[in-house]
């Protein structure tokens, strides 16, 4: 009886051992199949590492590039880089006579001797342009006519005339108060030659017809011109005192 019992128990233990062994082998094979190889580990890890590396590079990249660009942009708009070939010291070209309209306004009252005039130029273009120094005004026809002296030193600052804007020059033409039967030189128009930026070249001549009601005006060597100004007051204030 004991031998049969022992034999049966031994058989059952052997069977359980076999079953457990088979189960463990199956589990081991399953685990092995699920685990990626070393090469696959690296391949799987590489995109993650690359992505992390890219993010770090973008977030830690210095912003000096954009700052330097802004600095360069600011620098380009200042200094000599803004000067034109004419050397007028601005970012705009000298005015051309073809782009300017002219007008003359008498500043003396009715019955007074015509002496004081306001010369006005209007920039007929859309682009700002520059007038330099004082215009070279002649009260008689022809380039051989004498140039009117400026009243003091002309303003050396260029006058920028906006598109559609105006600039002014004051003109005094006659200083003789003797009257009587004396005959004086007469002028039926004024001309004004523009001066280039460096002050050594000329840039064309404007013609200023006299205001309505005046066929001619008396002129003499007392004539003076005040350089270009941005307002009527600045142009005429020194002239009207003559």
mmCIF file of C-alpha atoms in Angstrom:
data_model
loop_
_atom_site.group_PDB
_atom_site.id
_atom_site.type_symbol
_atom_site.label_atom_id
_atom_site.label_comp_id
_atom_site.label_asym_id
_atom_site.label_seq_id
_atom_site.Cartn_x
_atom_site.Cartn_y
_atom_site.Cartn_z
ATOM 1 C CA UNK A 1 0.000 0.000 0.000
ATOM 2 C CA UNK A 2 2.738 2.371 0.944
ATOM 3 C CA UNK A 3 4.653 1.568 -2.198
ATOM 4 C CA UNK A 4 1.611 2.242 -4.374
ATOM 5 C CA UNK A 5 0.876 5.457 -2.558
ATOM 6 C CA UNK A 6 4.440 6.607 -2.820
ATOM 7 C CA UNK A 7 4.537 5.698 -6.477
ATOM 8 C CA UNK A 8 1.352 7.615 -7.204
ATOM 9 C CA UNK A 9 2.630 10.689 -5.332
ATOM 10 C CA UNK A 10 5.883 10.513 -7.154
ATOM 11 C CA UNK A 11 4.060 10.357 -10.467
ATOM 12 C CA UNK A 12 1.892 13.357 -9.559
ATOM 13 C CA UNK A 13 4.932 15.377 -8.438
ATOM 14 C CA UNK A 14 6.711 14.506 -11.669
ATOM 15 C CA UNK A 15 3.679 15.604 -13.656
ATOM 16 C CA UNK A 16 3.404 18.913 -11.776
ATOM 17 C CA UNK A 17 7.134 19.505 -12.313
ATOM 18 C CA UNK A 18 6.801 18.900 -15.988
ATOM 19 C CA UNK A 19 3.828 21.238 -16.219
ATOM 20 C CA UNK A 20 5.606 23.966 -14.222
ATOM 21 C CA UNK A 21 8.712 23.566 -16.333
ATOM 22 C CA UNK A 22 6.751 23.875 -19.525
ATOM 23 C CA UNK A 23 4.970 26.955 -18.170
ATOM 24 C CA UNK A 24 8.228 28.605 -17.204
ATOM 25 C CA UNK A 25 9.743 27.866 -20.628
ATOM 26 C CA UNK A 26 6.691 29.348 -22.365
ATOM 27 C CA UNK A 27 6.842 32.461 -20.193
ATOM 28 C CA UNK A 28 10.551 32.840 -20.846
ATOM 29 C CA UNK A 29 10.025 32.513 -24.602
ATOM 30 C CA UNK A 30 7.204 35.101 -24.499
ATOM 31 C CA UNK A 31 9.343 37.570 -22.552
ATOM 32 C CA UNK A 32 12.227 37.059 -24.927
ATOM 33 C CA UNK A 33 10.024 37.600 -27.940
ATOM 34 C CA UNK A 34 8.604 40.847 -26.488
ATOM 35 C CA UNK A 35 11.989 42.335 -25.581
ATOM 36 C CA UNK A 36 13.564 44.422 -28.489
ATOM 37 C CA UNK A 37 17.096 43.703 -29.566
ATOM 38 C CA UNK A 38 19.959 46.044 -28.657
ATOM 39 C CA UNK A 39 20.019 47.551 -32.184
ATOM 40 C CA UNK A 40 16.287 48.264 -32.071
ATOM 41 C CA UNK A 41 16.708 49.929 -28.674
ATOM 42 C CA UNK A 42 19.152 52.404 -30.170
ATOM 43 C CA UNK A 43 16.973 52.977 -33.213
ATOM 44 C CA UNK A 44 13.923 53.603 -31.027
ATOM 45 C CA UNK A 45 15.833 55.902 -28.719
ATOM 46 C CA UNK A 46 17.511 57.951 -31.473
ATOM 47 C CA UNK A 47 14.427 59.961 -32.629
ATOM 48 C CA UNK A 48 13.627 60.897 -29.050
ATOM 49 C CA UNK A 49 17.185 61.974 -28.363
ATOM 50 C CA UNK A 50 17.330 63.919 -31.636
ATOM 51 C CA UNK A 51 14.070 65.690 -30.835
ATOM 52 C CA UNK A 52 15.273 66.617 -27.386
ATOM 53 C CA UNK A 53 18.553 67.848 -28.798
ATOM 54 C CA UNK A 54 16.732 69.992 -31.400
ATOM 55 C CA UNK A 55 14.532 71.615 -28.780
ATOM 56 C CA UNK A 56 17.467 72.479 -26.602
ATOM 57 C CA UNK A 57 19.309 74.019 -29.533
ATOM 58 C CA UNK A 58 16.349 76.203 -30.497
ATOM 59 C CA UNK A 59 15.614 77.350 -26.971
ATOM 60 C CA UNK A 60 19.205 78.189 -26.094
ATOM 61 C CA UNK A 61 20.151 79.835 -29.382
ATOM 62 C CA UNK A 62 21.214 83.450 -28.683
ATOM 63 C CA UNK A 63 19.007 86.233 -30.068
ATOM 64 C CA UNK A 64 22.002 88.320 -31.069
ATOM 65 C CA UNK A 65 21.288 87.694 -34.761
ATOM 66 C CA UNK A 66 18.035 89.679 -34.770
ATOM 67 C CA UNK A 67 19.504 92.355 -32.522
ATOM 68 C CA UNK A 68 22.434 92.840 -34.842
ATOM 69 C CA UNK A 69 20.063 93.097 -37.792
ATOM 70 C CA UNK A 70 18.083 95.839 -36.073
ATOM 71 C CA UNK A 71 21.273 97.701 -35.264
ATOM 72 C CA UNK A 72 22.376 97.496 -38.889
ATOM 73 C CA UNK A 73 19.007 98.812 -40.039
ATOM 74 C CA UNK A 74 19.240 101.780 -37.699
ATOM 75 C CA UNK A 75 22.785 102.509 -38.815
ATOM 76 C CA UNK A 76 21.858 102.437 -42.497
ATOM 77 C CA UNK A 77 19.526 105.385 -42.098
ATOM 78 C CA UNK A 78 22.041 107.741 -40.543
ATOM 79 C CA UNK A 79 25.391 109.311 -41.274
ATOM 80 C CA UNK A 80 27.076 109.559 -44.614
ATOM 81 C CA UNK A 81 25.167 106.573 -45.975
ATOM 82 C CA UNK A 82 22.149 108.852 -46.313
ATOM 83 C CA UNK A 83 23.924 111.480 -48.372
ATOM 84 C CA UNK A 84 23.311 111.903 -52.058
ATOM 85 C CA UNK A 85 25.867 112.279 -54.803
ATOM 86 C CA UNK A 86 25.233 116.017 -54.704
ATOM 87 C CA UNK A 87 26.584 116.156 -51.169
ATOM 88 C CA UNK A 88 23.623 118.042 -49.689
ATOM 89 C CA UNK A 89 23.790 116.015 -46.461
ATOM 90 C CA UNK A 90 20.272 114.572 -46.629
ATOM 91 C CA UNK A 91 18.650 111.416 -47.922
ATOM 92 C CA UNK A 92 17.036 113.343 -50.792
ATOM 93 C CA UNK A 93 18.261 114.593 -54.123
ATOM 94 C CA UNK A 94 18.545 118.263 -55.048
ATOM 95 C CA UNK A 95 15.395 119.804 -56.524
ATOM 96 C CA UNK A 96 15.240 119.965 -60.298
ATOM 97 C CA UNK A 97 13.769 122.982 -62.038
ATOM 98 C CA UNK A 98 11.442 120.734 -64.046
ATOM 99 C CA UNK A 99 9.772 119.652 -60.800
ATOM 100 C CA UNK A 100 9.220 123.148 -59.365
ATOM 101 C CA UNK A 101 6.430 125.652 -60.019
ATOM 102 C CA UNK A 102 7.133 129.327 -59.344
ATOM 103 C CA UNK A 103 5.130 132.294 -58.060
ATOM 104 C CA UNK A 104 5.881 135.888 -56.993
ATOM 105 C CA UNK A 105 3.933 137.953 -54.475
ATOM 106 C CA UNK A 106 4.384 141.700 -53.944
ATOM 107 C CA UNK A 107 4.779 142.585 -50.282
ATOM 108 C CA UNK A 108 4.326 146.372 -50.582
ATOM 109 C CA UNK A 109 1.009 148.138 -50.215
ATOM 110 C CA UNK A 110 -0.947 149.901 -52.920
ATOM 111 C CA UNK A 111 0.691 153.173 -53.956
ATOM 112 C CA UNK A 112 4.095 152.210 -52.569
ATOM 113 C CA UNK A 113 7.142 151.651 -54.751
ATOM 114 C CA UNK A 114 7.405 147.912 -55.501
ATOM 115 C CA UNK A 115 10.504 146.794 -53.629
ATOM 116 C CA UNK A 116 9.786 143.681 -51.583
ATOM 117 C CA UNK A 117 8.819 140.384 -53.174
ATOM 118 C CA UNK A 118 8.234 136.865 -51.931
ATOM 119 C CA UNK A 119 9.525 134.169 -54.289
ATOM 120 C CA UNK A 120 7.730 130.840 -53.859
ATOM 121 C CA UNK A 121 8.540 127.434 -55.328
ATOM 122 C CA UNK A 122 6.189 124.468 -55.107
ATOM 123 C CA UNK A 123 7.440 120.909 -55.429
ATOM 124 C CA UNK A 124 5.116 119.473 -58.066
ATOM 125 C CA UNK A 125 6.390 115.919 -57.549
ATOM 126 C CA UNK A 126 5.539 113.422 -54.829
ATOM 127 C CA UNK A 127 9.143 113.013 -53.732
ATOM 128 C CA UNK A 128 10.880 115.388 -51.301
ATOM 129 C CA UNK A 129 13.778 117.357 -52.754
ATOM 130 C CA UNK A 130 16.396 119.767 -51.435
ATOM 131 C CA UNK A 131 17.156 123.455 -52.019
ATOM 132 C CA UNK A 132 20.611 124.643 -50.992
ATOM 133 C CA UNK A 133 21.967 127.987 -49.808
ATOM 134 C CA UNK A 134 20.457 131.001 -51.587
ATOM 135 C CA UNK A 135 19.338 131.065 -55.220
ATOM 136 C CA UNK A 136 21.467 133.047 -57.660
ATOM 137 C CA UNK A 137 18.919 135.721 -58.564
ATOM 138 C CA UNK A 138 19.239 138.029 -61.588
ATOM 139 C CA UNK A 139 16.894 140.951 -62.130
ATOM 140 C CA UNK A 140 17.738 141.341 -65.807
ATOM 141 C CA UNK A 141 17.621 138.931 -68.684
ATOM 142 C CA UNK A 142 20.596 136.835 -69.666
ATOM 143 C CA UNK A 143 23.361 135.040 -67.834
ATOM 144 C CA UNK A 144 25.550 138.117 -68.110
ATOM 145 C CA UNK A 145 23.278 140.078 -65.789
ATOM 146 C CA UNK A 146 24.738 140.639 -62.308
ATOM 147 C CA UNK A 147 23.769 138.281 -59.510
ATOM 148 C CA UNK A 148 21.922 139.861 -56.599
ATOM 149 C CA UNK A 149 23.915 139.836 -53.366
ATOM 150 C CA UNK A 150 22.602 137.730 -50.521
ATOM 151 C CA UNK A 151 21.440 139.450 -47.373
ATOM 152 C CA UNK A 152 24.139 138.364 -44.931
ATOM 153 C CA UNK A 153 25.385 134.800 -44.985
ATOM 154 C CA UNK A 154 22.868 132.335 -46.462
ATOM 155 C CA UNK A 155 21.647 129.547 -44.234
ATOM 156 C CA UNK A 156 23.897 126.571 -44.915
ATOM 157 C CA UNK A 157 21.244 124.082 -43.788
ATOM 158 C CA UNK A 158 19.486 122.528 -46.793
ATOM 159 C CA UNK A 159 15.745 123.083 -47.055
ATOM 160 C CA UNK A 160 13.814 119.860 -47.683
ATOM 161 C CA UNK A 161 10.709 120.539 -49.762
ATOM 162 C CA UNK A 162 8.133 117.803 -49.285
ATOM 163 C CA UNK A 163 6.158 116.492 -52.236
ATOM 164 C CA UNK A 164 3.555 119.171 -52.911
ATOM 165 C CA UNK A 165 5.260 121.451 -50.365
ATOM 166 C CA UNK A 166 6.671 124.953 -50.708
ATOM 167 C CA UNK A 167 9.857 126.899 -50.023
ATOM 168 C CA UNK A 168 10.440 130.640 -50.042
ATOM 169 C CA UNK A 169 13.035 133.335 -50.676
ATOM 170 C CA UNK A 170 12.678 137.026 -49.894
ATOM 171 C CA UNK A 171 13.784 139.558 -52.520
ATOM 172 C CA UNK A 172 14.436 143.306 -52.299
ATOM 173 C CA UNK A 173 14.926 144.960 -55.704
ATOM 174 C CA UNK A 174 15.103 148.734 -55.385
ATOM 175 C CA UNK A 175 16.677 151.047 -52.845
ATOM 176 C CA UNK A 176 16.727 154.466 -54.559
ATOM 177 C CA UNK A 177 14.452 157.065 -52.953
ATOM 178 C CA UNK A 178 15.394 160.071 -55.067
ATOM 179 C CA UNK A 179 12.359 159.867 -57.345
ATOM 180 C CA UNK A 180 11.940 162.764 -59.748
ATOM 181 C CA UNK A 181 12.652 162.362 -63.437
ATOM 182 C CA UNK A 182 15.571 159.984 -63.043
ATOM 183 C CA UNK A 183 15.476 156.817 -65.081
ATOM 184 C CA UNK A 184 16.244 153.489 -63.441
ATOM 185 C CA UNK A 185 16.837 150.032 -64.763
ATOM 186 C CA UNK A 186 13.652 148.095 -65.281
ATOM 187 C CA UNK A 187 12.959 144.365 -65.020
ATOM 188 C CA UNK A 188 9.927 142.435 -66.244
ATOM 189 C CA UNK A 189 10.837 139.170 -64.510
ATOM 190 C CA UNK A 190 13.272 137.585 -62.085
ATOM 191 C CA UNK A 191 15.382 134.477 -62.600
ATOM 192 C CA UNK A 192 16.847 132.216 -59.934
ATOM 193 C CA UNK A 193 19.546 129.653 -60.620
ATOM 194 C CA UNK A 194 19.601 126.754 -58.156
ATOM 195 C CA UNK A 195 22.817 125.807 -56.387
ATOM 196 C CA UNK A 196 23.874 122.166 -56.072
ATOM 197 C CA UNK A 197 24.576 120.508 -52.739
ATOM 198 C CA UNK A 198 28.301 121.230 -52.612
ATOM 199 C CA UNK A 199 27.712 124.867 -53.521
ATOM 200 C CA UNK A 200 30.068 124.742 -56.488
ATOM 201 C CA UNK A 201 27.702 123.673 -59.248
ATOM 202 C CA UNK A 202 24.494 125.039 -60.727
ATOM 203 C CA UNK A 203 21.308 123.055 -61.196
ATOM 204 C CA UNK A 204 19.148 124.932 -63.680
ATOM 205 C CA UNK A 205 17.339 128.260 -63.681
ATOM 206 C CA UNK A 206 13.785 129.148 -62.609
ATOM 207 C CA UNK A 207 11.785 132.042 -64.100
ATOM 208 C CA UNK A 208 9.569 134.171 -61.846
ATOM 209 C CA UNK A 209 7.055 136.314 -63.742
ATOM 210 C CA UNK A 210 5.931 139.517 -62.046
ATOM 211 C CA UNK A 211 2.594 139.555 -60.236
ATOM 212 C CA UNK A 212 -0.506 140.652 -62.105
ATOM 213 C CA UNK A 213 -0.687 144.419 -62.449
ATOM 214 C CA UNK A 214 3.067 144.890 -62.767
ATOM 215 C CA UNK A 215 4.619 145.062 -66.206
ATOM 216 C CA UNK A 216 8.053 146.106 -64.955
ATOM 217 C CA UNK A 217 9.698 147.170 -61.691
ATOM 218 C CA UNK A 218 12.620 149.480 -61.002
ATOM 219 C CA UNK A 219 15.801 147.711 -59.877
ATOM 220 C CA UNK A 220 19.239 148.857 -58.730
ATOM 221 C CA UNK A 221 22.375 147.631 -57.017
ATOM 222 C CA UNK A 222 20.730 147.851 -53.577
ATOM 223 C CA UNK A 223 18.909 144.603 -54.403
ATOM 224 C CA UNK A 224 19.297 141.737 -51.919
ATOM 225 C CA UNK A 225 17.971 138.196 -51.631
ATOM 226 C CA UNK A 226 17.416 136.104 -48.524
ATOM 227 C CA UNK A 227 18.201 132.392 -48.941
ATOM 228 C CA UNK A 228 15.656 129.566 -49.120
ATOM 229 C CA UNK A 229 13.470 129.109 -46.078
ATOM 230 C CA UNK A 230 10.689 126.762 -45.068
ATOM 231 C CA UNK A 231 8.232 129.520 -44.109
ATOM 232 C CA UNK A 232 7.200 132.896 -45.514
ATOM 233 C CA UNK A 233 8.124 134.626 -42.265
ATOM 234 C CA UNK A 234 11.680 133.351 -42.222
ATOM 235 C CA UNK A 235 12.156 134.348 -45.854
ATOM 236 C CA UNK A 236 10.682 137.869 -45.580
ATOM 237 C CA UNK A 237 11.449 139.038 -42.046
ATOM 238 C CA UNK A 238 14.992 140.338 -42.807
ATOM 239 C CA UNK A 239 13.986 141.640 -46.250
ATOM 240 C CA UNK A 240 10.980 143.653 -45.135
ATOM 241 C CA UNK A 241 13.246 145.702 -42.860
ATOM 242 C CA UNK A 242 15.172 147.096 -45.856
#
